[in-house]
Amino acid sequence: MPTPEQRAPAARGLDALDALVGDCRACPRLVAWREEVGRTKRRSFAKWDYWSRPVPGFGPHDASMLLVGLAPAAHGGNRTGRMFTGDRSGDVLVAALHDLGLANQATSERRDDGLRLHDVRFTAPVHCAPPDNKPTPTERDTCRPWLVRELELMRPTLRSLVVLGAFGWQAVMPALAQAGWQVPRPLPRFGHGVRVDLDASDPGRPGMAVFGCYHVSQQNTFTGRLTPAMLREVLARAHAVATEGKTMPGETG
């Protein structure tokens, strides 16, 4: 089967890219794990028909802000088929977006729950649920072409990016460089609230503001390392930069 590196550039739009992502079987360990989780399930989800495939991005194609996580959760996105859906992490993130007017509802439970995002899109550097929430460097690099193409397709409107966690930060920087932004060397260090402004590689194209934010994992939110107020503050800053001088688009998702 062709690799993501071979397949991703052929996508002429995000719908086509999402379809290709959802059909990927490039990483044997991740394919085996996501499908095994779907067979064994969690007791509380025993009646669910798990998605058990790569989870594509979610949100409007003309968003000015992109949220980059880590990878789908085994019983969240891997079960529901939508990023940040069906687990506590998704609830915390979507509630914060709803508070800021960037989502039409405060919960993210299932693909058909009516959730719509306003001017923001979800994605991840790894699209399959990994064992112990830890993809390998090889799996991250194999999946990178999907993220690169997503960034390329969103370049006309994309102005800010919020990266949730250090893994995502390390994964997204090379993708940004490949997709047409100038990433400094050495790479900027991750930190909560950190902002890095990147110029476009092509003269005349707009730059990108990249923000770091602690991940919305239960470990961070239950311990108070990341509070709802901290999350809202980073999201609000990033969206203010993304929409500076432009009119908010209509509701899509």
mmCIF file of C-alpha atoms in Angstrom:
data_model
loop_
_atom_site.group_PDB
_atom_site.id
_atom_site.type_symbol
_atom_site.label_atom_id
_atom_site.label_comp_id
_atom_site.label_asym_id
_atom_site.label_seq_id
_atom_site.Cartn_x
_atom_site.Cartn_y
_atom_site.Cartn_z
ATOM 1 C CA MET A 1 0.000 0.000 0.000
ATOM 2 C CA PRO A 2 1.291 3.527 -0.764
ATOM 3 C CA THR A 3 2.701 5.414 2.210
ATOM 4 C CA PRO A 4 1.292 8.657 3.692
ATOM 5 C CA GLU A 5 4.248 10.442 2.097
ATOM 6 C CA GLN A 6 3.051 9.208 -1.299
ATOM 7 C CA ARG A 7 -0.683 9.672 -0.708
ATOM 8 C CA ALA A 8 -1.018 12.948 1.198
ATOM 9 C CA PRO A 9 0.135 15.340 -1.576
ATOM 10 C CA ALA A 10 -2.623 14.031 -3.852
ATOM 11 C CA ALA A 11 -5.373 15.434 -1.609
ATOM 12 C CA ARG A 12 -6.801 18.573 -3.253
ATOM 13 C CA GLY A 13 -9.006 19.500 -0.307
ATOM 14 C CA LEU A 14 -9.611 18.647 3.340
ATOM 15 C CA ASP A 15 -12.505 16.307 2.563
ATOM 16 C CA ALA A 16 -10.234 14.255 0.326
ATOM 17 C CA LEU A 17 -7.436 14.371 2.896
ATOM 18 C CA ASP A 18 -9.742 13.239 5.714
ATOM 19 C CA ALA A 19 -10.900 10.295 3.602
ATOM 20 C CA LEU A 20 -7.321 9.241 2.915
ATOM 21 C CA VAL A 21 -6.363 9.569 6.583
ATOM 22 C CA GLY A 22 -9.301 7.384 7.625
ATOM 23 C CA ASP A 23 -8.094 4.614 5.320
ATOM 24 C CA CYS A 24 -4.426 4.567 6.444
ATOM 25 C CA ARG A 25 -2.746 1.320 7.574
ATOM 26 C CA ALA A 26 0.874 2.464 7.460
ATOM 27 C CA CYS A 27 1.891 1.600 11.054
ATOM 28 C CA PRO A 28 1.381 -2.097 11.897
ATOM 29 C CA ARG A 29 1.600 -1.650 15.677
ATOM 30 C CA LEU A 30 -1.011 1.110 15.684
ATOM 31 C CA VAL A 31 -3.333 -0.773 13.316
ATOM 32 C CA ALA A 32 -3.199 -3.850 15.563
ATOM 33 C CA TRP A 33 -3.779 -1.830 18.735
ATOM 34 C CA ARG A 34 -6.671 0.337 17.510
ATOM 35 C CA GLU A 35 -8.482 -2.739 16.179
ATOM 36 C CA GLU A 36 -7.823 -4.807 19.307
ATOM 37 C CA VAL A 37 -9.249 -2.024 21.481
ATOM 38 C CA GLY A 38 -12.331 -2.015 19.276
ATOM 39 C CA ARG A 39 -12.803 -5.743 19.756
ATOM 40 C CA THR A 40 -12.223 -5.935 23.510
ATOM 41 C CA LYS A 41 -13.805 -2.538 24.304
ATOM 42 C CA ARG A 42 -14.313 -1.024 27.725
ATOM 43 C CA ARG A 43 -17.158 -2.465 29.793
ATOM 44 C CA SER A 44 -19.005 0.864 29.891
ATOM 45 C CA PHE A 45 -18.906 0.996 26.078
ATOM 46 C CA ALA A 46 -19.651 -2.673 25.405
ATOM 47 C CA LYS A 47 -22.596 -1.854 23.128
ATOM 48 C CA TRP A 48 -20.609 0.585 20.981
ATOM 49 C CA ASP A 49 -19.430 -0.253 17.490
ATOM 50 C CA TYR A 50 -15.933 1.230 17.756
ATOM 51 C CA TRP A 51 -14.525 3.349 14.921
ATOM 52 C CA SER A 52 -11.118 1.584 15.235
ATOM 53 C CA ARG A 53 -9.567 3.517 12.341
ATOM 54 C CA PRO A 54 -7.374 6.602 12.016
ATOM 55 C CA VAL A 55 -9.275 9.680 13.196
ATOM 56 C CA PRO A 56 -9.178 12.626 10.750
ATOM 57 C CA GLY A 57 -9.278 16.291 11.691
ATOM 58 C CA PHE A 58 -12.543 17.992 12.547
ATOM 59 C CA GLY A 59 -13.822 21.516 12.021
ATOM 60 C CA PRO A 60 -14.378 24.141 9.327
ATOM 61 C CA HIS A 61 -12.052 24.090 6.356
ATOM 62 C CA ASP A 62 -11.590 27.860 6.436
ATOM 63 C CA ALA A 63 -10.690 28.073 10.136
ATOM 64 C CA SER A 64 -8.166 30.695 11.168
ATOM 65 C CA MET A 65 -7.040 28.681 14.237
ATOM 66 C CA LEU A 66 -5.871 25.074 14.455
ATOM 67 C CA LEU A 67 -5.638 22.993 17.653
ATOM 68 C CA VAL A 68 -3.043 20.212 17.566
ATOM 69 C CA GLY A 69 -3.221 17.452 20.170
ATOM 70 C CA LEU A 70 -1.281 14.199 20.541
ATOM 71 C CA ALA A 71 -3.296 11.253 19.200
ATOM 72 C CA PRO A 72 -6.835 9.850 19.573
ATOM 73 C CA ALA A 73 -7.686 8.253 22.914
ATOM 74 C CA ALA A 74 -8.286 4.501 22.837
ATOM 75 C CA HIS A 75 -11.862 4.819 24.119
ATOM 76 C CA GLY A 76 -12.448 8.393 22.972
ATOM 77 C CA GLY A 77 -11.665 9.268 19.361
ATOM 78 C CA ASN A 78 -10.856 5.639 18.534
ATOM 79 C CA ARG A 79 -14.370 4.747 19.680
ATOM 80 C CA THR A 80 -16.333 7.695 18.302
ATOM 81 C CA GLY A 81 -14.362 8.528 15.146
ATOM 82 C CA ARG A 82 -14.012 12.236 15.997
ATOM 83 C CA MET A 83 -11.129 14.150 17.541
ATOM 84 C CA PHE A 84 -11.584 15.136 21.194
ATOM 85 C CA THR A 85 -14.875 13.276 21.496
ATOM 86 C CA GLY A 86 -16.098 10.780 24.068
ATOM 87 C CA ASP A 87 -13.659 11.383 26.909
ATOM 88 C CA ARG A 88 -12.845 13.883 29.647
ATOM 89 C CA SER A 89 -10.168 15.635 27.573
ATOM 90 C CA GLY A 90 -12.678 16.450 24.877
ATOM 91 C CA ASP A 91 -15.215 17.691 27.379
ATOM 92 C CA VAL A 92 -12.701 20.082 28.967
ATOM 93 C CA LEU A 93 -11.515 21.432 25.616
ATOM 94 C CA VAL A 94 -14.956 21.852 24.050
ATOM 95 C CA ALA A 95 -16.340 23.487 27.203
ATOM 96 C CA ALA A 96 -13.552 26.077 26.991
ATOM 97 C CA LEU A 97 -14.255 26.692 23.299
ATOM 98 C CA HIS A 98 -17.956 27.055 24.048
ATOM 99 C CA ASP A 99 -17.195 29.609 26.760
ATOM 100 C CA LEU A 100 -15.296 31.627 24.144
ATOM 101 C CA GLY A 101 -18.007 31.334 21.483
ATOM 102 C CA LEU A 102 -15.927 28.956 19.374
ATOM 103 C CA ALA A 103 -18.250 25.939 19.708
ATOM 104 C CA ASN A 104 -22.044 25.736 19.641
ATOM 105 C CA GLN A 105 -22.231 23.438 22.686
ATOM 106 C CA ALA A 106 -20.162 22.590 25.758
ATOM 107 C CA THR A 107 -19.910 18.799 25.327
ATOM 108 C CA SER A 108 -18.406 16.420 22.767
ATOM 109 C CA GLU A 109 -19.936 12.978 23.213
ATOM 110 C CA ARG A 110 -20.443 11.338 19.819
ATOM 111 C CA ARG A 111 -20.136 12.067 16.106
ATOM 112 C CA ASP A 112 -23.847 12.777 15.702
ATOM 113 C CA ASP A 113 -24.256 15.022 18.774
ATOM 114 C CA GLY A 114 -24.524 18.207 16.694
ATOM 115 C CA LEU A 115 -21.221 19.767 17.727
ATOM 116 C CA ARG A 116 -20.105 22.605 15.458
ATOM 117 C CA LEU A 117 -16.849 24.503 15.790
ATOM 118 C CA HIS A 118 -16.567 28.172 14.871
ATOM 119 C CA ASP A 119 -13.357 29.229 13.103
ATOM 120 C CA VAL A 120 -11.280 26.494 14.759
ATOM 121 C CA ARG A 121 -10.282 22.988 13.683
ATOM 122 C CA PHE A 122 -8.904 19.965 15.565
ATOM 123 C CA THR A 123 -6.087 17.743 14.364
ATOM 124 C CA ALA A 124 -3.193 15.647 15.697
ATOM 125 C CA PRO A 125 0.312 14.623 14.588
ATOM 126 C CA VAL A 126 -0.656 10.938 15.036
ATOM 127 C CA HIS A 127 -4.101 9.861 13.828
ATOM 128 C CA CYS A 128 -4.300 6.400 15.425
ATOM 129 C CA ALA A 129 -4.727 5.592 19.110
ATOM 130 C CA PRO A 130 -1.326 4.385 20.427
ATOM 131 C CA PRO A 131 -0.730 1.921 23.275
ATOM 132 C CA ASP A 132 -0.250 3.783 26.587
ATOM 133 C CA ASN A 133 -0.844 7.063 24.696
ATOM 134 C CA LYS A 134 2.758 6.878 23.480
ATOM 135 C CA PRO A 135 3.388 6.751 19.724
ATOM 136 C CA THR A 136 6.953 5.998 18.735
ATOM 137 C CA PRO A 137 9.141 8.557 16.930
ATOM 138 C CA THR A 138 8.890 6.402 13.797
ATOM 139 C CA GLU A 139 5.074 6.383 13.975
ATOM 140 C CA ARG A 140 5.063 10.149 14.477
ATOM 141 C CA ASP A 141 7.300 10.666 11.457
ATOM 142 C CA THR A 142 5.310 8.241 9.299
ATOM 143 C CA CYS A 143 2.112 10.158 10.066
ATOM 144 C CA ARG A 144 3.651 13.613 9.510
ATOM 145 C CA PRO A 145 2.748 13.956 5.791
ATOM 146 C CA TRP A 146 -0.945 14.043 6.732
ATOM 147 C CA LEU A 147 -0.328 17.020 9.038
ATOM 148 C CA VAL A 148 1.890 18.745 6.485
ATOM 149 C CA ARG A 149 -0.813 18.507 3.825
ATOM 150 C CA GLU A 150 -3.490 19.685 6.256
ATOM 151 C CA LEU A 151 -1.393 22.762 7.043
ATOM 152 C CA GLU A 152 -0.785 23.405 3.352
ATOM 153 C CA LEU A 153 -4.495 23.209 2.545
ATOM 154 C CA MET A 154 -5.354 25.576 5.395
ATOM 155 C CA ARG A 155 -2.700 28.175 4.564
ATOM 156 C CA PRO A 156 -5.116 30.669 2.929
ATOM 157 C CA THR A 157 -6.955 31.240 6.231
ATOM 158 C CA LEU A 158 -4.775 29.775 9.003
ATOM 159 C CA ARG A 159 -3.165 32.406 11.253
ATOM 160 C CA SER A 160 -2.657 30.750 14.648
ATOM 161 C CA LEU A 161 -1.993 27.322 16.037
ATOM 162 C CA VAL A 162 -2.395 26.031 19.603
ATOM 163 C CA VAL A 163 -0.292 22.970 20.413
ATOM 164 C CA LEU A 164 -1.472 20.870 23.355
ATOM 165 C CA GLY A 165 1.554 19.318 25.039
ATOM 166 C CA ALA A 166 5.270 18.860 24.424
ATOM 167 C CA PHE A 167 4.903 15.846 22.111
ATOM 168 C CA GLY A 168 2.642 17.770 19.776
ATOM 169 C CA TRP A 169 5.003 20.756 19.900
ATOM 170 C CA GLN A 170 7.969 18.638 18.849
ATOM 171 C CA ALA A 171 5.926 16.990 16.108
ATOM 172 C CA VAL A 172 4.371 20.121 14.641
ATOM 173 C CA MET A 173 7.516 22.210 14.192
ATOM 174 C CA PRO A 174 9.030 20.069 11.392
ATOM 175 C CA ALA A 175 5.587 19.878 9.764
ATOM 176 C CA LEU A 176 5.300 23.678 9.787
ATOM 177 C CA ALA A 177 8.718 23.942 8.148
ATOM 178 C CA GLN A 178 7.677 21.512 5.410
ATOM 179 C CA ALA A 179 4.340 23.285 4.918
ATOM 180 C CA GLY A 180 5.843 26.684 4.224
ATOM 181 C CA TRP A 181 6.772 28.503 7.434
ATOM 182 C CA GLN A 182 10.237 29.476 8.680
ATOM 183 C CA VAL A 183 10.999 27.563 11.878
ATOM 184 C CA PRO A 184 14.063 28.771 13.797
ATOM 185 C CA ARG A 185 16.981 26.588 14.827
ATOM 186 C CA PRO A 186 17.316 25.443 17.508
ATOM 187 C CA LEU A 187 13.602 24.702 17.742
ATOM 188 C CA PRO A 188 11.687 26.888 20.214
ATOM 189 C CA ARG A 189 11.077 25.138 23.526
ATOM 190 C CA PHE A 190 7.593 24.157 24.587
ATOM 191 C CA GLY A 191 5.955 25.838 27.551
ATOM 192 C CA HIS A 192 2.467 26.733 28.659
ATOM 193 C CA GLY A 193 1.582 30.147 27.281
ATOM 194 C CA VAL A 194 4.668 30.341 25.059
ATOM 195 C CA ARG A 195 4.119 32.186 21.774
ATOM 196 C CA VAL A 196 6.359 31.850 18.728
ATOM 197 C CA ASP A 197 5.765 33.958 15.616
ATOM 198 C CA LEU A 198 6.805 32.310 12.357
ATOM 199 C CA ASP A 199 7.296 34.070 9.042
ATOM 200 C CA ALA A 200 6.155 32.412 5.845
ATOM 201 C CA SER A 201 8.855 30.977 3.612
ATOM 202 C CA ASP A 202 7.328 32.694 0.571
ATOM 203 C CA PRO A 203 7.477 36.507 0.564
ATOM 204 C CA GLY A 204 4.049 38.089 0.720
ATOM 205 C CA ARG A 205 2.354 35.207 2.496
ATOM 206 C CA PRO A 206 1.073 35.716 6.063
ATOM 207 C CA GLY A 207 2.938 34.344 9.042
ATOM 208 C CA MET A 208 1.774 32.086 11.861
ATOM 209 C CA ALA A 209 1.516 32.555 15.629
ATOM 210 C CA VAL A 210 2.145 29.263 17.468
ATOM 211 C CA PHE A 211 1.034 28.950 21.097
ATOM 212 C CA GLY A 212 1.954 26.260 23.609
ATOM 213 C CA CYS A 213 -0.624 24.918 26.082
ATOM 214 C CA TYR A 214 -0.511 22.055 28.543
ATOM 215 C CA HIS A 215 -2.436 19.083 27.205
ATOM 216 C CA VAL A 216 -6.053 18.629 28.320
ATOM 217 C CA SER A 217 -5.248 15.168 29.697
ATOM 218 C CA GLN A 218 -6.946 13.981 32.864
ATOM 219 C CA GLN A 219 -3.574 13.958 34.586
ATOM 220 C CA ASN A 220 -3.226 17.698 33.963
ATOM 221 C CA THR A 221 -6.831 18.754 34.520
ATOM 222 C CA PHE A 222 -7.473 16.615 37.626
ATOM 223 C CA THR A 223 -4.292 17.799 39.345
ATOM 224 C CA GLY A 224 -4.857 21.459 38.494
ATOM 225 C CA ARG A 225 -1.753 21.783 36.386
ATOM 226 C CA LEU A 226 -4.123 22.989 33.675
ATOM 227 C CA THR A 227 -7.229 24.812 34.884
ATOM 228 C CA PRO A 228 -10.180 25.880 32.723
ATOM 229 C CA ALA A 229 -9.106 29.499 33.161
ATOM 230 C CA MET A 230 -5.563 28.720 31.967
ATOM 231 C CA LEU A 231 -6.914 26.917 28.927
ATOM 232 C CA ARG A 232 -9.366 29.677 28.034
ATOM 233 C CA GLU A 233 -6.636 32.295 28.359
ATOM 234 C CA VAL A 234 -4.377 30.605 25.776
ATOM 235 C CA LEU A 235 -7.257 29.864 23.407
ATOM 236 C CA ALA A 236 -8.525 33.440 23.625
ATOM 237 C CA ARG A 237 -5.072 34.889 22.934
ATOM 238 C CA ALA A 238 -4.560 32.597 19.955
ATOM 239 C CA HIS A 239 -7.944 33.342 18.449
ATOM 240 C CA ALA A 240 -7.522 37.095 18.925
ATOM 241 C CA VAL A 241 -4.317 36.917 16.890
ATOM 242 C CA ALA A 242 -5.957 34.706 14.269
ATOM 243 C CA THR A 243 -8.897 37.035 13.723
ATOM 244 C CA GLU A 244 -7.149 40.370 14.015
ATOM 245 C CA GLY A 245 -8.524 42.575 11.250
ATOM 246 C CA LYS A 246 -10.982 40.007 9.866
ATOM 247 C CA THR A 247 -14.686 39.251 10.188
ATOM 248 C CA MET A 248 -15.682 36.049 11.963
ATOM 249 C CA PRO A 249 -16.884 33.425 9.463
ATOM 250 C CA GLY A 250 -20.254 31.758 9.761
ATOM 251 C CA GLU A 251 -20.885 28.575 11.670
ATOM 252 C CA THR A 252 -19.515 25.464 10.004
ATOM 253 C CA GLY A 253 -18.049 22.207 11.133
#
